[in-house]
Amino acid sequence: MQGSTAGLGPVTVAYERQGTGEPLILLHGVGHHRQAWDAIVPLLAGQYETITIDLPGFGDSPDLEPAVPRDLQTAAAWLGAVLSELGAERPHVVGHSLGGLIALHLGQAGLARSVTALAPAGFWTDTERRRTYAMLTAARHSVRLLPDTAMVRLAHTATARTALAGTLYGRPDSCPPETLIADLRALRDAIAFGATLRAGRAPNLFTGDIPEVPVTIAWGARDRILPPRQAARARAMIPGARLVHLPDCGHIPMNDAPDLVARVILEAIPSAVADE
């Protein structure tokens, strides 16, 4: 799907639709892909039309053209154009990490009926950001040095899964090998990884409130990439937000506890409808 907005060239994204009902957009984090939601979509598609999207430069989506800025306001603009092309006007939006931060901006721009943000990026101190970047960069560097055949072999042992993904998951030993392999390949092949981290060095990635859109912020209690103490900062910025703690979940709670995450999303959406 290609979307364009005034002053920007076209932006092309890969996407997948499932289910019927009101549109529900699912946005992944940095170094990830739309398959991040594979365990969640079947739990939602019976009530909503789920649309999972590969952000530019991740998964199957080509990177942004050099002339397209990588700031969050621009991301909300071109994503709004993509949603319009998809016929998903003002959908419910769920985002994880980078996708959670983008989802909050969509809500602030009036482009979302409700927002559910799982460990949204951007509520860090500068020291925390540097630590997060160091962990993500180290993980990407490690997987890029690892031959694919070795990665596949290691992913099928619980001990190696813990070593490969202990920083990402709260329960790495229980992560299905195929899921881990797909996630590591997505991290390895993410062509927009470096440019996205550079853009994330900008100050004040989110400011202001989202007073007219129901917002839920959920955070894994065992998140090592974005520590759960950052949830309080997000709640202070958006005082009307509903804050949910995800016990035993790491940075990617969709893999650690898909049933719990799906329940959080479904509970957030009815409250959005009731508040309209």
PDB file of C-alpha atoms in Angstrom:
ATOM      1  CA  MET A   1       0.000   0.000   0.000  1.00  0.00           C
ATOM      2  CA  GLN A   2       1.233   3.468  -0.916  1.00  0.00           C
ATOM      3  CA  GLY A   3       0.237   6.674   0.793  1.00  0.00           C
ATOM      4  CA  SER A   4       1.266  10.251   0.141  1.00  0.00           C
ATOM      5  CA  THR A   5       0.557  13.556   1.784  1.00  0.00           C
ATOM      6  CA  ALA A   6       1.226  17.167   0.904  1.00  0.00           C
ATOM      7  CA  GLY A   7       4.912  18.010   0.691  1.00  0.00           C
ATOM      8  CA  LEU A   8       6.074  14.387   0.925  1.00  0.00           C
ATOM      9  CA  GLY A   9       6.780  11.751  -1.646  1.00  0.00           C
ATOM     10  CA  PRO A  10       4.885   8.457  -1.553  1.00  0.00           C
ATOM     11  CA  VAL A  11       5.535   6.050   1.299  1.00  0.00           C
ATOM     12  CA  THR A  12       5.045   2.336   0.626  1.00  0.00           C
ATOM     13  CA  VAL A  13       4.331  -0.224   3.338  1.00  0.00           C
ATOM     14  CA  ALA A  14       3.637  -3.935   3.421  1.00  0.00           C
ATOM     15  CA  TYR A  15       0.575  -4.921   5.406  1.00  0.00           C
ATOM     16  CA  GLU A  16      -1.799  -7.775   6.167  1.00  0.00           C
ATOM     17  CA  ARG A  17      -5.516  -7.690   6.968  1.00  0.00           C
ATOM     18  CA  GLN A  18      -7.465 -10.319   8.872  1.00  0.00           C
ATOM     19  CA  GLY A  19     -10.907 -10.527  10.431  1.00  0.00           C
ATOM     20  CA  THR A  20     -13.944  -8.273  10.122  1.00  0.00           C
ATOM     21  CA  GLY A  21     -15.310  -5.344  12.060  1.00  0.00           C
ATOM     22  CA  GLU A  22     -13.890  -1.994  13.063  1.00  0.00           C
ATOM     23  CA  PRO A  23     -10.295  -1.523  11.896  1.00  0.00           C
ATOM     24  CA  LEU A  24      -7.554  -2.140  14.448  1.00  0.00           C
ATOM     25  CA  ILE A  25      -4.008  -1.133  13.439  1.00  0.00           C
ATOM     26  CA  LEU A  26      -1.002  -2.911  14.958  1.00  0.00           C
ATOM     27  CA  LEU A  27       2.460  -1.257  14.789  1.00  0.00           C
ATOM     28  CA  HIS A  28       5.701  -3.020  15.702  1.00  0.00           C
ATOM     29  CA  GLY A  29       8.901  -1.747  17.325  1.00  0.00           C
ATOM     30  CA  VAL A  30      12.375  -0.957  16.013  1.00  0.00           C
ATOM     31  CA  GLY A  31      14.106  -3.934  14.399  1.00  0.00           C
ATOM     32  CA  HIS A  32      10.856  -5.893  14.358  1.00  0.00           C
ATOM     33  CA  HIS A  33       8.183  -6.675  11.768  1.00  0.00           C
ATOM     34  CA  ARG A  34       4.439  -7.120  11.414  1.00  0.00           C
ATOM     35  CA  GLN A  35       4.716 -10.792  12.376  1.00  0.00           C
ATOM     36  CA  ALA A  36       5.372  -9.543  15.915  1.00  0.00           C
ATOM     37  CA  TRP A  37       1.589  -9.688  16.284  1.00  0.00           C
ATOM     38  CA  ASP A  38       1.064 -13.231  14.953  1.00  0.00           C
ATOM     39  CA  ALA A  39       0.157 -14.635  18.368  1.00  0.00           C
ATOM     40  CA  ILE A  40      -2.232 -11.740  19.053  1.00  0.00           C
ATOM     41  CA  VAL A  41      -4.125 -11.390  15.778  1.00  0.00           C
ATOM     42  CA  PRO A  42      -6.140 -14.642  16.083  1.00  0.00           C
ATOM     43  CA  LEU A  43      -7.346 -13.442  19.485  1.00  0.00           C
ATOM     44  CA  LEU A  44      -8.591 -10.145  18.021  1.00  0.00           C
ATOM     45  CA  ALA A  45      -9.666 -10.954  14.466  1.00  0.00           C
ATOM     46  CA  GLY A  46     -12.992 -12.422  15.568  1.00  0.00           C
ATOM     47  CA  GLN A  47     -14.124  -8.963  16.697  1.00  0.00           C
ATOM     48  CA  TYR A  48     -12.033  -6.510  14.655  1.00  0.00           C
ATOM     49  CA  GLU A  49     -10.427  -6.183  11.276  1.00  0.00           C
ATOM     50  CA  THR A  50      -6.761  -6.299  12.228  1.00  0.00           C
ATOM     51  CA  ILE A  51      -4.233  -4.557   9.971  1.00  0.00           C
ATOM     52  CA  THR A  52      -0.584  -5.281  10.745  1.00  0.00           C
ATOM     53  CA  ILE A  53       1.917  -2.983   9.050  1.00  0.00           C
ATOM     54  CA  ASP A  54       5.653  -3.181   8.394  1.00  0.00           C
ATOM     55  CA  LEU A  55       7.036   0.270   9.106  1.00  0.00           C
ATOM     56  CA  PRO A  56       9.345   1.634   6.370  1.00  0.00           C
ATOM     57  CA  GLY A  57      12.719  -0.066   6.344  1.00  0.00           C
ATOM     58  CA  PHE A  58      11.515  -3.020   8.429  1.00  0.00           C
ATOM     59  CA  GLY A  59      10.057  -6.362   7.436  1.00  0.00           C
ATOM     60  CA  ASP A  60       8.915  -6.294   3.818  1.00  0.00           C
ATOM     61  CA  SER A  61       8.541  -2.501   3.546  1.00  0.00           C
ATOM     62  CA  PRO A  62      11.086  -0.464   1.577  1.00  0.00           C
ATOM     63  CA  ASP A  63      12.851   2.295   3.447  1.00  0.00           C
ATOM     64  CA  LEU A  64      11.740   5.920   3.307  1.00  0.00           C
ATOM     65  CA  GLU A  65      13.015   8.026   0.458  1.00  0.00           C
ATOM     66  CA  PRO A  66      15.922  10.269   1.568  1.00  0.00           C
ATOM     67  CA  ALA A  67      13.752  13.381   1.236  1.00  0.00           C
ATOM     68  CA  VAL A  68      11.173  12.109   3.759  1.00  0.00           C
ATOM     69  CA  PRO A  69      12.027  13.271   7.310  1.00  0.00           C
ATOM     70  CA  ARG A  70      12.065  10.671  10.068  1.00  0.00           C
ATOM     71  CA  ASP A  71      10.495  12.841  12.767  1.00  0.00           C
ATOM     72  CA  LEU A  72       7.369  11.610  14.490  1.00  0.00           C
ATOM     73  CA  GLN A  73       5.050  14.323  13.189  1.00  0.00           C
ATOM     74  CA  THR A  74       5.964  13.322   9.636  1.00  0.00           C
ATOM     75  CA  ALA A  75       5.448   9.651  10.508  1.00  0.00           C
ATOM     76  CA  ALA A  76       1.947  10.441  11.759  1.00  0.00           C
ATOM     77  CA  ALA A  77       1.230  12.350   8.533  1.00  0.00           C
ATOM     78  CA  TRP A  78       2.292   9.651   6.090  1.00  0.00           C
ATOM     79  CA  LEU A  79       0.772   6.894   8.223  1.00  0.00           C
ATOM     80  CA  GLY A  80      -2.490   8.828   8.262  1.00  0.00           C
ATOM     81  CA  ALA A  81      -2.336   8.878   4.452  1.00  0.00           C
ATOM     82  CA  VAL A  82      -1.706   5.120   4.375  1.00  0.00           C
ATOM     83  CA  LEU A  83      -4.665   4.513   6.683  1.00  0.00           C
ATOM     84  CA  SER A  84      -6.845   6.621   4.430  1.00  0.00           C
ATOM     85  CA  GLU A  85      -5.818   4.520   1.427  1.00  0.00           C
ATOM     86  CA  LEU A  86      -6.662   1.402   3.426  1.00  0.00           C
ATOM     87  CA  GLY A  87     -10.112   2.780   4.177  1.00  0.00           C
ATOM     88  CA  ALA A  88      -9.300   2.765   7.891  1.00  0.00           C
ATOM     89  CA  GLU A  89     -10.358   6.234   8.917  1.00  0.00           C
ATOM     90  CA  ARG A  90      -9.572   6.970  12.579  1.00  0.00           C
ATOM     91  CA  PRO A  91      -9.022   3.338  13.614  1.00  0.00           C
ATOM     92  CA  HIS A  92      -8.094   1.906  16.967  1.00  0.00           C
ATOM     93  CA  VAL A  93      -4.285   1.802  17.095  1.00  0.00           C
ATOM     94  CA  VAL A  94      -2.029  -0.515  19.071  1.00  0.00           C
ATOM     95  CA  GLY A  95       1.723  -0.033  19.029  1.00  0.00           C
ATOM     96  CA  HIS A  96       4.754  -1.571  20.666  1.00  0.00           C
ATOM     97  CA  SER A  97       7.942   0.352  21.577  1.00  0.00           C
ATOM     98  CA  LEU A  98       8.616   2.583  18.543  1.00  0.00           C
ATOM     99  CA  GLY A  99       5.147   1.666  17.292  1.00  0.00           C
ATOM    100  CA  GLY A 100       3.711   2.669  20.661  1.00  0.00           C
ATOM    101  CA  LEU A 101       5.295   6.107  20.406  1.00  0.00           C
ATOM    102  CA  ILE A 102       3.922   6.504  16.875  1.00  0.00           C
ATOM    103  CA  ALA A 103       0.503   5.353  18.099  1.00  0.00           C
ATOM    104  CA  LEU A 104       0.515   8.082  20.763  1.00  0.00           C
ATOM    105  CA  HIS A 105       1.307  10.672  18.086  1.00  0.00           C
ATOM    106  CA  LEU A 106      -1.557   9.373  15.935  1.00  0.00           C
ATOM    107  CA  GLY A 107      -3.870   9.814  18.906  1.00  0.00           C
ATOM    108  CA  GLN A 108      -2.573  13.316  19.507  1.00  0.00           C
ATOM    109  CA  ALA A 109      -3.149  14.161  15.819  1.00  0.00           C
ATOM    110  CA  GLY A 110      -6.764  12.989  16.022  1.00  0.00           C
ATOM    111  CA  LEU A 111      -6.087  10.032  13.719  1.00  0.00           C
ATOM    112  CA  ALA A 112      -6.978   7.271  16.208  1.00  0.00           C
ATOM    113  CA  ARG A 113     -10.192   6.405  18.059  1.00  0.00           C
ATOM    114  CA  SER A 114      -8.178   4.787  20.840  1.00  0.00           C
ATOM    115  CA  VAL A 115      -4.522   4.106  21.542  1.00  0.00           C
ATOM    116  CA  THR A 116      -2.952   1.145  23.305  1.00  0.00           C
ATOM    117  CA  ALA A 117       0.804   1.586  23.728  1.00  0.00           C
ATOM    118  CA  LEU A 118       2.947  -1.323  24.907  1.00  0.00           C
ATOM    119  CA  ALA A 119       6.213  -0.020  26.417  1.00  0.00           C
ATOM    120  CA  PRO A 120       6.229   3.077  24.197  1.00  0.00           C
ATOM    121  CA  ALA A 121       9.671   4.472  23.407  1.00  0.00           C
ATOM    122  CA  GLY A 122      10.696   8.026  24.193  1.00  0.00           C
ATOM    123  CA  PHE A 123       9.982   8.306  27.925  1.00  0.00           C
ATOM    124  CA  TRP A 124      13.617   7.758  28.840  1.00  0.00           C
ATOM    125  CA  THR A 125      16.348   9.850  30.368  1.00  0.00           C
ATOM    126  CA  ASP A 126      19.391  10.430  28.192  1.00  0.00           C
ATOM    127  CA  THR A 127      21.321   7.852  30.199  1.00  0.00           C
ATOM    128  CA  GLU A 128      18.524   5.319  29.767  1.00  0.00           C
ATOM    129  CA  ARG A 129      18.364   6.002  26.030  1.00  0.00           C
ATOM    130  CA  ARG A 130      22.089   5.348  25.633  1.00  0.00           C
ATOM    131  CA  ARG A 131      21.743   2.095  27.561  1.00  0.00           C
ATOM    132  CA  THR A 132      18.767   1.035  25.445  1.00  0.00           C
ATOM    133  CA  TYR A 133      20.639   1.832  22.233  1.00  0.00           C
ATOM    134  CA  ALA A 134      23.701  -0.084  23.436  1.00  0.00           C
ATOM    135  CA  MET A 135      21.597  -3.177  24.170  1.00  0.00           C
ATOM    136  CA  LEU A 136      19.738  -3.055  20.865  1.00  0.00           C
ATOM    137  CA  THR A 137      22.902  -2.415  18.877  1.00  0.00           C
ATOM    138  CA  ALA A 138      24.736  -5.244  20.617  1.00  0.00           C
ATOM    139  CA  ALA A 139      21.861  -7.629  19.922  1.00  0.00           C
ATOM    140  CA  ARG A 140      21.812  -6.669  16.246  1.00  0.00           C
ATOM    141  CA  HIS A 141      25.588  -6.925  15.946  1.00  0.00           C
ATOM    142  CA  SER A 142      25.563 -10.389  17.519  1.00  0.00           C
ATOM    143  CA  VAL A 143      22.887 -11.766  15.228  1.00  0.00           C
ATOM    144  CA  ARG A 144      24.554 -10.296  12.144  1.00  0.00           C
ATOM    145  CA  LEU A 145      27.758 -12.174  13.038  1.00  0.00           C
ATOM    146  CA  LEU A 146      25.894 -15.430  13.569  1.00  0.00           C
ATOM    147  CA  PRO A 147      25.487 -17.668  10.491  1.00  0.00           C
ATOM    148  CA  ASP A 148      21.857 -18.384   9.762  1.00  0.00           C
ATOM    149  CA  THR A 149      22.311 -22.136  10.093  1.00  0.00           C
ATOM    150  CA  ALA A 150      23.878 -21.699  13.536  1.00  0.00           C
ATOM    151  CA  MET A 151      21.082 -19.351  14.603  1.00  0.00           C
ATOM    152  CA  VAL A 152      18.451 -21.903  13.581  1.00  0.00           C
ATOM    153  CA  ARG A 153      20.245 -24.691  15.416  1.00  0.00           C
ATOM    154  CA  LEU A 154      20.722 -22.660  18.600  1.00  0.00           C
ATOM    155  CA  ALA A 155      17.121 -21.434  18.617  1.00  0.00           C
ATOM    156  CA  HIS A 156      15.951 -25.000  19.148  1.00  0.00           C
ATOM    157  CA  THR A 157      17.623 -25.304  22.567  1.00  0.00           C
ATOM    158  CA  ALA A 158      16.178 -23.608  25.633  1.00  0.00           C
ATOM    159  CA  THR A 159      19.562 -22.547  27.015  1.00  0.00           C
ATOM    160  CA  ALA A 160      20.597 -20.919  23.737  1.00  0.00           C
ATOM    161  CA  ARG A 161      17.215 -19.183  23.416  1.00  0.00           C
ATOM    162  CA  THR A 162      17.847 -17.566  26.791  1.00  0.00           C
ATOM    163  CA  ALA A 163      21.288 -16.415  25.650  1.00  0.00           C
ATOM    164  CA  LEU A 164      19.986 -15.125  22.305  1.00  0.00           C
ATOM    165  CA  ALA A 165      16.876 -13.356  23.522  1.00  0.00           C
ATOM    166  CA  GLY A 166      17.126 -12.860  27.266  1.00  0.00           C
ATOM    167  CA  THR A 167      17.177  -9.095  26.816  1.00  0.00           C
ATOM    168  CA  LEU A 168      14.028  -9.134  24.671  1.00  0.00           C
ATOM    169  CA  TYR A 169      11.686 -11.623  26.317  1.00  0.00           C
ATOM    170  CA  GLY A 170      10.680 -12.171  29.904  1.00  0.00           C
ATOM    171  CA  ARG A 171      10.401 -15.914  29.211  1.00  0.00           C
ATOM    172  CA  PRO A 172      12.947 -16.619  26.454  1.00  0.00           C
ATOM    173  CA  ASP A 173      13.176 -20.345  27.229  1.00  0.00           C
ATOM    174  CA  SER A 174       9.468 -20.760  26.420  1.00  0.00           C
ATOM    175  CA  CYS A 175       9.540 -18.746  23.189  1.00  0.00           C
ATOM    176  CA  PRO A 176       8.777 -20.967  20.150  1.00  0.00           C
ATOM    177  CA  PRO A 177      11.980 -21.450  18.121  1.00  0.00           C
ATOM    178  CA  GLU A 178      10.281 -20.348  14.896  1.00  0.00           C
ATOM    179  CA  THR A 179       9.205 -17.076  16.525  1.00  0.00           C
ATOM    180  CA  LEU A 180      12.690 -16.387  17.830  1.00  0.00           C
ATOM    181  CA  ILE A 181      14.272 -17.156  14.455  1.00  0.00           C
ATOM    182  CA  ALA A 182      11.865 -14.819  12.663  1.00  0.00           C
ATOM    183  CA  ASP A 183      12.467 -12.042  15.206  1.00  0.00           C
ATOM    184  CA  LEU A 184      16.254 -12.357  14.988  1.00  0.00           C
ATOM    185  CA  ARG A 185      16.166 -12.338  11.189  1.00  0.00           C
ATOM    186  CA  ALA A 186      13.979  -9.231  11.263  1.00  0.00           C
ATOM    187  CA  LEU A 187      16.466  -7.508  13.567  1.00  0.00           C
ATOM    188  CA  ARG A 188      19.405  -8.591  11.391  1.00  0.00           C
ATOM    189  CA  ASP A 189      17.808  -7.423   8.134  1.00  0.00           C
ATOM    190  CA  ALA A 190      16.226  -4.145   9.327  1.00  0.00           C
ATOM    191  CA  ILE A 191      17.614  -1.605   6.849  1.00  0.00           C
ATOM    192  CA  ALA A 192      16.207   1.377   8.761  1.00  0.00           C
ATOM    193  CA  PHE A 193      17.662   0.331  12.113  1.00  0.00           C
ATOM    194  CA  GLY A 194      20.520   2.853  12.265  1.00  0.00           C
ATOM    195  CA  ALA A 195      18.572   5.776  10.829  1.00  0.00           C
ATOM    196  CA  THR A 196      15.710   5.139  13.247  1.00  0.00           C
ATOM    197  CA  LEU A 197      18.014   5.159  16.268  1.00  0.00           C
ATOM    198  CA  ARG A 198      19.625   8.380  15.073  1.00  0.00           C
ATOM    199  CA  ALA A 199      16.200  10.001  14.734  1.00  0.00           C
ATOM    200  CA  GLY A 200      15.377   8.844  18.257  1.00  0.00           C
ATOM    201  CA  ARG A 201      18.145  11.004  19.715  1.00  0.00           C
ATOM    202  CA  ALA A 202      15.935  14.059  19.248  1.00  0.00           C
ATOM    203  CA  PRO A 203      14.740  15.596  22.530  1.00  0.00           C
ATOM    204  CA  ASN A 204      11.123  15.573  23.680  1.00  0.00           C
ATOM    205  CA  LEU A 205       9.912  12.733  21.478  1.00  0.00           C
ATOM    206  CA  PHE A 206       6.487  13.109  23.067  1.00  0.00           C
ATOM    207  CA  THR A 207       5.119  16.208  24.742  1.00  0.00           C
ATOM    208  CA  GLY A 208       1.638  17.318  25.675  1.00  0.00           C
ATOM    209  CA  ASP A 209      -1.458  15.320  26.492  1.00  0.00           C
ATOM    210  CA  ILE A 210      -4.024  13.298  24.512  1.00  0.00           C
ATOM    211  CA  PRO A 211      -7.154  14.579  26.233  1.00  0.00           C
ATOM    212  CA  GLU A 212      -9.853  13.434  23.812  1.00  0.00           C
ATOM    213  CA  VAL A 213      -8.674   9.900  23.000  1.00  0.00           C
ATOM    214  CA  PRO A 214      -8.798   6.934  25.398  1.00  0.00           C
ATOM    215  CA  VAL A 215      -5.215   5.796  26.021  1.00  0.00           C
ATOM    216  CA  THR A 216      -3.955   2.600  27.634  1.00  0.00           C
ATOM    217  CA  ILE A 217      -0.276   2.188  28.465  1.00  0.00           C
ATOM    218  CA  ALA A 218       0.932  -1.324  29.305  1.00  0.00           C
ATOM    219  CA  TRP A 219       4.430  -2.243  30.446  1.00  0.00           C
ATOM    220  CA  GLY A 220       6.201  -5.529  31.071  1.00  0.00           C
ATOM    221  CA  ALA A 221       7.457  -5.867  34.633  1.00  0.00           C
ATOM    222  CA  ARG A 222      10.638  -7.573  33.338  1.00  0.00           C
ATOM    223  CA  ASP A 223      11.341  -5.197  30.451  1.00  0.00           C
ATOM    224  CA  ARG A 224      15.132  -4.760  30.243  1.00  0.00           C
ATOM    225  CA  ILE A 225      15.147  -2.646  27.068  1.00  0.00           C
ATOM    226  CA  LEU A 226      12.759   0.037  28.349  1.00  0.00           C
ATOM    227  CA  PRO A 227      12.593  -0.363  32.155  1.00  0.00           C
ATOM    228  CA  PRO A 228       9.064  -0.263  33.597  1.00  0.00           C
ATOM    229  CA  ARG A 229       9.835   2.825  35.697  1.00  0.00           C
ATOM    230  CA  GLN A 230       9.351   4.767  32.459  1.00  0.00           C
ATOM    231  CA  ALA A 231       5.641   3.956  32.635  1.00  0.00           C
ATOM    232  CA  ALA A 232       5.204   6.517  35.408  1.00  0.00           C
ATOM    233  CA  ARG A 233       6.650   9.231  33.168  1.00  0.00           C
ATOM    234  CA  ALA A 234       4.266   8.314  30.368  1.00  0.00           C
ATOM    235  CA  ARG A 235       1.330   8.390  32.791  1.00  0.00           C
ATOM    236  CA  ALA A 236       2.459  11.770  34.156  1.00  0.00           C
ATOM    237  CA  MET A 237       2.532  13.151  30.615  1.00  0.00           C
ATOM    238  CA  ILE A 238      -0.878  11.641  29.793  1.00  0.00           C
ATOM    239  CA  PRO A 239      -2.690  11.730  33.155  1.00  0.00           C
ATOM    240  CA  GLY A 240      -5.922  10.328  31.764  1.00  0.00           C
ATOM    241  CA  ALA A 241      -4.217   7.183  30.509  1.00  0.00           C
ATOM    242  CA  ARG A 242      -5.031   3.788  31.944  1.00  0.00           C
ATOM    243  CA  LEU A 243      -1.821   2.119  33.154  1.00  0.00           C
ATOM    244  CA  VAL A 244      -1.527  -1.681  33.091  1.00  0.00           C
ATOM    245  CA  HIS A 245       1.362  -3.729  34.482  1.00  0.00           C
ATOM    246  CA  LEU A 246       2.205  -6.968  32.667  1.00  0.00           C
ATOM    247  CA  PRO A 247       3.707  -9.407  35.193  1.00  0.00           C
ATOM    248  CA  ASP A 248       6.574 -11.667  34.057  1.00  0.00           C
ATOM    249  CA  CYS A 249       6.693  -9.954  30.645  1.00  0.00           C
ATOM    250  CA  GLY A 250       9.819  -8.588  29.010  1.00  0.00           C
ATOM    251  CA  HIS A 251      10.124  -6.020  26.258  1.00  0.00           C
ATOM    252  CA  ILE A 252       8.064  -8.064  23.799  1.00  0.00           C
ATOM    253  CA  PRO A 253       4.995  -9.033  25.839  1.00  0.00           C
ATOM    254  CA  MET A 254       3.164 -10.231  22.722  1.00  0.00           C
ATOM    255  CA  ASN A 255       5.392 -13.322  22.860  1.00  0.00           C
ATOM    256  CA  ASP A 256       5.557 -13.695  26.634  1.00  0.00           C
ATOM    257  CA  ALA A 257       1.816 -13.468  27.332  1.00  0.00           C
ATOM    258  CA  PRO A 258      -0.323 -13.193  24.166  1.00  0.00           C
ATOM    259  CA  ASP A 259      -3.588 -13.930  25.977  1.00  0.00           C
ATOM    260  CA  LEU A 260      -2.917 -11.194  28.527  1.00  0.00           C
ATOM    261  CA  VAL A 261      -1.909  -8.650  25.892  1.00  0.00           C
ATOM    262  CA  ALA A 262      -4.973  -9.443  23.783  1.00  0.00           C
ATOM    263  CA  ARG A 263      -7.186  -8.991  26.853  1.00  0.00           C
ATOM    264  CA  VAL A 264      -5.581  -5.615  27.608  1.00  0.00           C
ATOM    265  CA  ILE A 265      -6.249  -4.490  24.031  1.00  0.00           C
ATOM    266  CA  LEU A 266      -9.850  -5.707  24.022  1.00  0.00           C
ATOM    267  CA  GLU A 267     -10.547  -4.056  27.380  1.00  0.00           C
ATOM    268  CA  ALA A 268      -9.144  -0.762  26.098  1.00  0.00           C
ATOM    269  CA  ILE A 269     -11.320  -0.650  22.992  1.00  0.00           C
ATOM    270  CA  PRO A 270     -14.776  -0.911  24.606  1.00  0.00           C
ATOM    271  CA  SER A 271     -13.837   1.935  26.924  1.00  0.00           C
ATOM    272  CA  ALA A 272     -12.960   3.942  23.828  1.00  0.00           C
ATOM    273  CA  VAL A 273     -16.343   3.234  22.262  1.00  0.00           C
ATOM    274  CA  ALA A 274     -18.178   4.069  25.480  1.00  0.00           C
ATOM    275  CA  ASP A 275     -16.366   7.374  25.799  1.00  0.00           C
ATOM    276  CA  GLU A 276     -17.404   8.598  22.335  1.00  0.00           C
TER     277      GLU A 276
END
